[in-house]
Amino acid sequence: MVKNKDFTMLDAKDLPLGGVLPDAGSAEEYETGGWRKLRPIFDPEKCIDCLTCWVMCPDSAIYVEDDKIAGYDLDHCKGCGICAEVCPDKVQAITMVEEEN
Amino acid sequence: MTAVAQTQRETGLTGNSAIAYAMMQINPDVCPAYPITPSTSVIEEFSSYVADGKVETELIPTESEHSAMSAGVGASAAGARVMTATSAQGLALMWEMLYIASGMRLPIILTDVNRALSAPINIHCDHSDTMGARDSGWLQLYSETVQEAYDNLIMAVRIAEDKRVQLPIMVCLDGFITSHAIENISLLSTEAVQGFVGEYTPDSALLNVENPATFGAMTLPYAYMPLKKQQSDAMTASKPVVEEIAAEFALLSGRNYGLLEEYKLDDAEVAIVVLNSSAGTVKDAVDTLRAQGKKVGALKPRLYRPFPHAEIAKALSGKKAVCVLDRADSMNGFGGPLFTDIRSALYSDANRPQIIDRIYGLGGADFRVNDALGVFDELFKVQETGQVDELIKYLTV
């Protein structure tokens, strides 16, 4: 991925042919968490570790360790709230709260 | 089914049979297609070659041309050599994907058998289909005869895949006039064609698991614009490549192709510029007038995209009067596409000729030798008076 945090015009000579990115999976380097308006707050006391949220997260932004939810990758979580939506009604371990900034 | 004998090199073939035969000799990896008149028999005959095991091509019958070109984009990004054929509405339905193919720098090879765009619906020849795609980032080669169409297609593979180019290419021939008429043609051996086109080895490919890459990623302005410059530079750089490959092809075939064909143009005072099959008609009129001692000539661009503006300006510089024949109207109120391009190319030439545009042959309307002679009569009048009465006019209506 071409790193260009200050958004200045790149040189055609430095770009791969036709915009082909020579590294696979480079989207991980692009931190999209800054788009987030709502932040997921997770309550481990309520969680039953069904992992439905982990399956449904469109940004693969939920960490799992030893078959248990271990938190969020906030560099990539866009705050869509799907995790809170799919958390079983009787559990409701995830709450979406407004980001302060 | 084509009547080509495998051992025979001189034969009579229709344009479509010659294209299908060249595709068989090239043996592309993938051919996604949705047949449409008048290009139908290209895919019909090529699918016979597939069924008979003469090629190893994966033939993908799609549900539309949009899907055909989409499959072409995917297969080409995967690393395959991709060829297909279409006409008119088929090319129009590919529109979105044409730009994707060129922007992603995928060297897809397409034969367009020129046909009028609807409405009114019409299956006959004109150039409105490929002229509409003239700014889609595809190279375009035009073909006067069956022989030229066959030769152009073989050269097209090398041009598109050249590392300095890596752009898709369109080979155009006139619907029915060239696609369905039988002409004498000299074929190359399949070994010679295979040797000439070689293997396609892209630098990056989706199926190259050793070096995985991302294709078709989104770009923001700071990358989009330089990537467009990169594409534009490749288009400009392709012109000498077209000449270089034609020179190499001449060694193989004995047939020479320039970016343009100048017919008795050197000492001509008036000239007609025309694409594809009608160039033959115009050459006939040139011969008739030359026999009467008139200094007339013809210019047939073979490469239309990239536009050989300097070569065309040089060829027409110093002529007294020139008519551009357009088999398509741009519907822009300022003539056909070839006219506006050529008039613009001549702008900075101090010895530019008077120039007129005549729209002819739309929807397969006949353009006869007498019609070409009529155009020369108009040009003689312009030469004599130095005045252009009618800049743009439809002929034969």
CSV table of N, CA and C in Angstrom, one decimal, chain A residues 2-27 30, chain B residues 103-105 163 165-166 203-204 211-217 219-227 229-230 233:
chain,number,residue,atom,x,y,z
A,2,VAL,N,0.4,2.2,-0.8
A,2,VAL,CA,1.2,3.5,-0.8
A,2,VAL,C,0.8,4.3,0.4
A,3,LYS,N,1.7,4.6,1.2
A,3,LYS,CA,1.4,5.4,2.4
A,3,LYS,C,1.4,6.9,2.0
A,4,ASN,N,0.3,7.5,2.4
A,4,ASN,CA,0.2,8.9,2.0
A,4,ASN,C,-0.8,9.6,2.9
A,5,LYS,N,-0.3,9.7,4.2
A,5,LYS,CA,-1.2,10.2,5.2
A,5,LYS,C,-1.6,11.7,5.0
A,6,ASP,N,-0.7,12.5,4.3
A,6,ASP,CA,-1.0,13.9,4.2
A,6,ASP,C,-1.8,14.2,2.9
A,7,PHE,N,-2.2,13.1,2.1
A,7,PHE,CA,-3.1,13.3,0.9
A,7,PHE,C,-2.5,14.1,-0.2
A,8,THR,N,-1.1,14.3,-0.2
A,8,THR,CA,-0.5,15.0,-1.3
A,8,THR,C,-0.5,14.2,-2.6
A,9,MET,N,-0.6,14.9,-3.7
A,9,MET,CA,-0.6,14.2,-5.1
A,9,MET,C,0.6,13.3,-5.2
A,10,LEU,N,0.4,12.1,-5.6
A,10,LEU,CA,1.5,11.1,-5.8
A,10,LEU,C,2.0,11.3,-7.2
A,11,ASP,N,3.2,10.7,-7.4
A,11,ASP,CA,3.8,10.7,-8.8
A,11,ASP,C,3.4,9.4,-9.5
A,12,ALA,N,3.0,9.6,-10.8
A,12,ALA,CA,2.6,8.5,-11.6
A,12,ALA,C,3.7,7.4,-11.6
A,13,LYS,N,4.9,7.8,-11.6
A,13,LYS,CA,6.1,6.9,-11.7
A,13,LYS,C,6.1,5.9,-10.5
A,14,ASP,N,5.6,6.4,-9.3
A,14,ASP,CA,5.8,5.6,-8.1
A,14,ASP,C,4.6,4.6,-7.9
A,15,LEU,N,3.6,4.8,-8.8
A,15,LEU,CA,2.4,3.9,-8.6
A,15,LEU,C,2.5,2.7,-9.4
A,16,PRO,N,2.0,1.5,-8.8
A,16,PRO,CA,2.0,0.3,-9.6
A,16,PRO,C,1.0,0.4,-10.8
A,17,LEU,N,1.3,-0.3,-11.8
A,17,LEU,CA,0.5,-0.3,-13.0
A,17,LEU,C,-1.0,-0.5,-12.8
A,18,GLY,N,-1.8,0.4,-13.2
A,18,GLY,CA,-3.2,0.2,-13.1
A,18,GLY,C,-3.7,0.2,-11.7
A,19,GLY,N,-2.9,0.7,-10.8
A,19,GLY,CA,-3.4,0.8,-9.4
A,19,GLY,C,-3.4,-0.6,-8.7
A,20,VAL,N,-2.7,-1.6,-9.3
A,20,VAL,CA,-2.6,-2.9,-8.6
A,20,VAL,C,-1.8,-2.7,-7.4
A,21,LEU,N,-2.3,-3.2,-6.2
A,21,LEU,CA,-1.6,-3.1,-5.0
A,21,LEU,C,-0.7,-4.4,-4.8
A,22,PRO,N,0.6,-4.2,-4.8
A,22,PRO,CA,1.4,-5.4,-4.8
A,22,PRO,C,1.4,-6.2,-3.5
A,23,ASP,N,0.7,-5.7,-2.5
A,23,ASP,CA,0.6,-6.5,-1.2
A,23,ASP,C,-0.9,-6.9,-1.1
A,24,ALA,N,-1.1,-8.1,-0.7
A,24,ALA,CA,-2.5,-8.6,-0.4
A,24,ALA,C,-2.8,-8.2,1.0
A,25,GLY,N,-4.1,-8.0,1.3
A,25,GLY,CA,-4.5,-7.7,2.7
A,25,GLY,C,-4.1,-6.4,3.2
A,26,SER,N,-3.8,-5.4,2.3
A,26,SER,CA,-3.2,-4.2,2.8
A,26,SER,C,-4.3,-3.3,3.4
A,27,ALA,N,-5.5,-3.6,3.3
A,27,ALA,CA,-6.6,-2.8,3.8
A,27,ALA,C,-6.4,-2.7,5.4
A,30,TYR,N,-5.0,0.5,6.6
A,30,TYR,CA,-5.8,1.7,6.4
A,30,TYR,C,-6.7,1.8,7.6
B,103,GLY,N,-8.8,1.0,-17.5
B,103,GLY,CA,-8.2,1.6,-16.2
B,103,GLY,C,-7.4,0.6,-15.4
B,104,MET,N,-7.8,-0.7,-15.5
B,104,MET,CA,-7.0,-1.7,-14.8
B,104,MET,C,-5.9,-2.2,-15.6
B,105,ARG,N,-5.7,-1.7,-16.8
B,105,ARG,CA,-4.6,-2.0,-17.7
B,105,ARG,C,-4.6,-3.5,-18.1
B,163,LYS,N,4.7,-4.7,-22.7
B,163,LYS,CA,4.9,-4.1,-21.3
B,163,LYS,C,4.8,-2.6,-21.4
B,165,VAL,N,2.7,-1.0,-23.1
B,165,VAL,CA,1.3,-0.6,-23.5
B,165,VAL,C,0.4,-1.2,-22.4
B,166,GLN,N,0.2,-2.5,-22.3
B,166,GLN,CA,-0.7,-3.1,-21.4
B,166,GLN,C,-2.1,-2.4,-21.3
B,203,ASP,N,2.7,-9.3,-15.1
B,203,ASP,CA,3.6,-9.0,-14.0
B,203,ASP,C,2.8,-9.4,-12.7
B,204,SER,N,1.6,-9.0,-12.6
B,204,SER,CA,0.7,-9.4,-11.5
B,204,SER,C,-0.5,-10.1,-12.0
B,211,ASN,N,2.7,-14.4,-5.4
B,211,ASN,CA,2.8,-12.9,-5.2
B,211,ASN,C,1.4,-12.4,-5.2
B,212,PRO,N,0.6,-12.6,-4.1
B,212,PRO,CA,-0.8,-12.1,-4.1
B,212,PRO,C,-0.8,-10.5,-4.2
B,213,ALA,N,-1.8,-10.0,-4.9
B,213,ALA,CA,-1.9,-8.6,-5.1
B,213,ALA,C,-3.4,-8.2,-5.0
B,214,THR,N,-3.7,-6.9,-4.8
B,214,THR,CA,-5.1,-6.5,-4.8
B,214,THR,C,-5.3,-5.7,-6.1
B,215,PHE,N,-6.4,-6.1,-6.8
B,215,PHE,CA,-6.8,-5.5,-8.0
B,215,PHE,C,-8.1,-4.6,-7.8
B,216,GLY,N,-8.1,-3.5,-8.5
B,216,GLY,CA,-9.4,-2.7,-8.5
B,216,GLY,C,-9.7,-2.0,-7.2
B,217,ALA,N,-8.6,-1.7,-6.4
B,217,ALA,CA,-8.8,-1.0,-5.1
B,217,ALA,C,-9.3,0.4,-5.4
B,219,THR,N,-9.3,4.4,-5.1
B,219,THR,CA,-8.2,5.4,-5.0
B,219,THR,C,-8.8,6.8,-4.7
B,220,LEU,N,-8.1,7.5,-3.9
B,220,LEU,CA,-8.5,8.9,-3.7
B,220,LEU,C,-7.9,9.8,-4.7
B,221,PRO,N,-8.2,11.1,-4.8
B,221,PRO,CA,-7.8,12.0,-5.8
B,221,PRO,C,-6.2,11.9,-6.0
B,222,TYR,N,-5.5,11.9,-4.9
B,222,TYR,CA,-4.0,11.9,-5.1
B,222,TYR,C,-3.4,10.7,-5.8
B,223,ALA,N,-4.2,9.6,-5.9
B,223,ALA,CA,-3.7,8.4,-6.6
B,223,ALA,C,-4.5,8.3,-7.9
B,224,TYR,N,-5.8,8.7,-8.0
B,224,TYR,CA,-6.6,8.5,-9.2
B,224,TYR,C,-6.0,9.3,-10.3
B,225,MET,N,-5.7,10.6,-10.1
B,225,MET,CA,-5.2,11.4,-11.2
B,225,MET,C,-3.8,10.9,-11.7
B,226,PRO,N,-2.8,10.7,-10.9
B,226,PRO,CA,-1.6,10.1,-11.4
B,226,PRO,C,-1.8,8.8,-12.1
B,227,LEU,N,-2.7,8.0,-11.7
B,227,LEU,CA,-3.0,6.7,-12.4
B,227,LEU,C,-3.6,7.0,-13.8
B,229,LYS,N,-2.9,9.6,-15.5
B,229,LYS,CA,-1.7,10.1,-16.3
B,229,LYS,C,-0.9,8.9,-16.8
B,230,GLN,N,-0.7,7.9,-15.9
B,230,GLN,CA,0.0,6.7,-16.3
B,230,GLN,C,-0.7,6.0,-17.5
B,233,ASP,N,-0.2,8.2,-20.6
B,233,ASP,CA,1.1,8.0,-21.1
B,233,ASP,C,1.3,6.7,-21.9
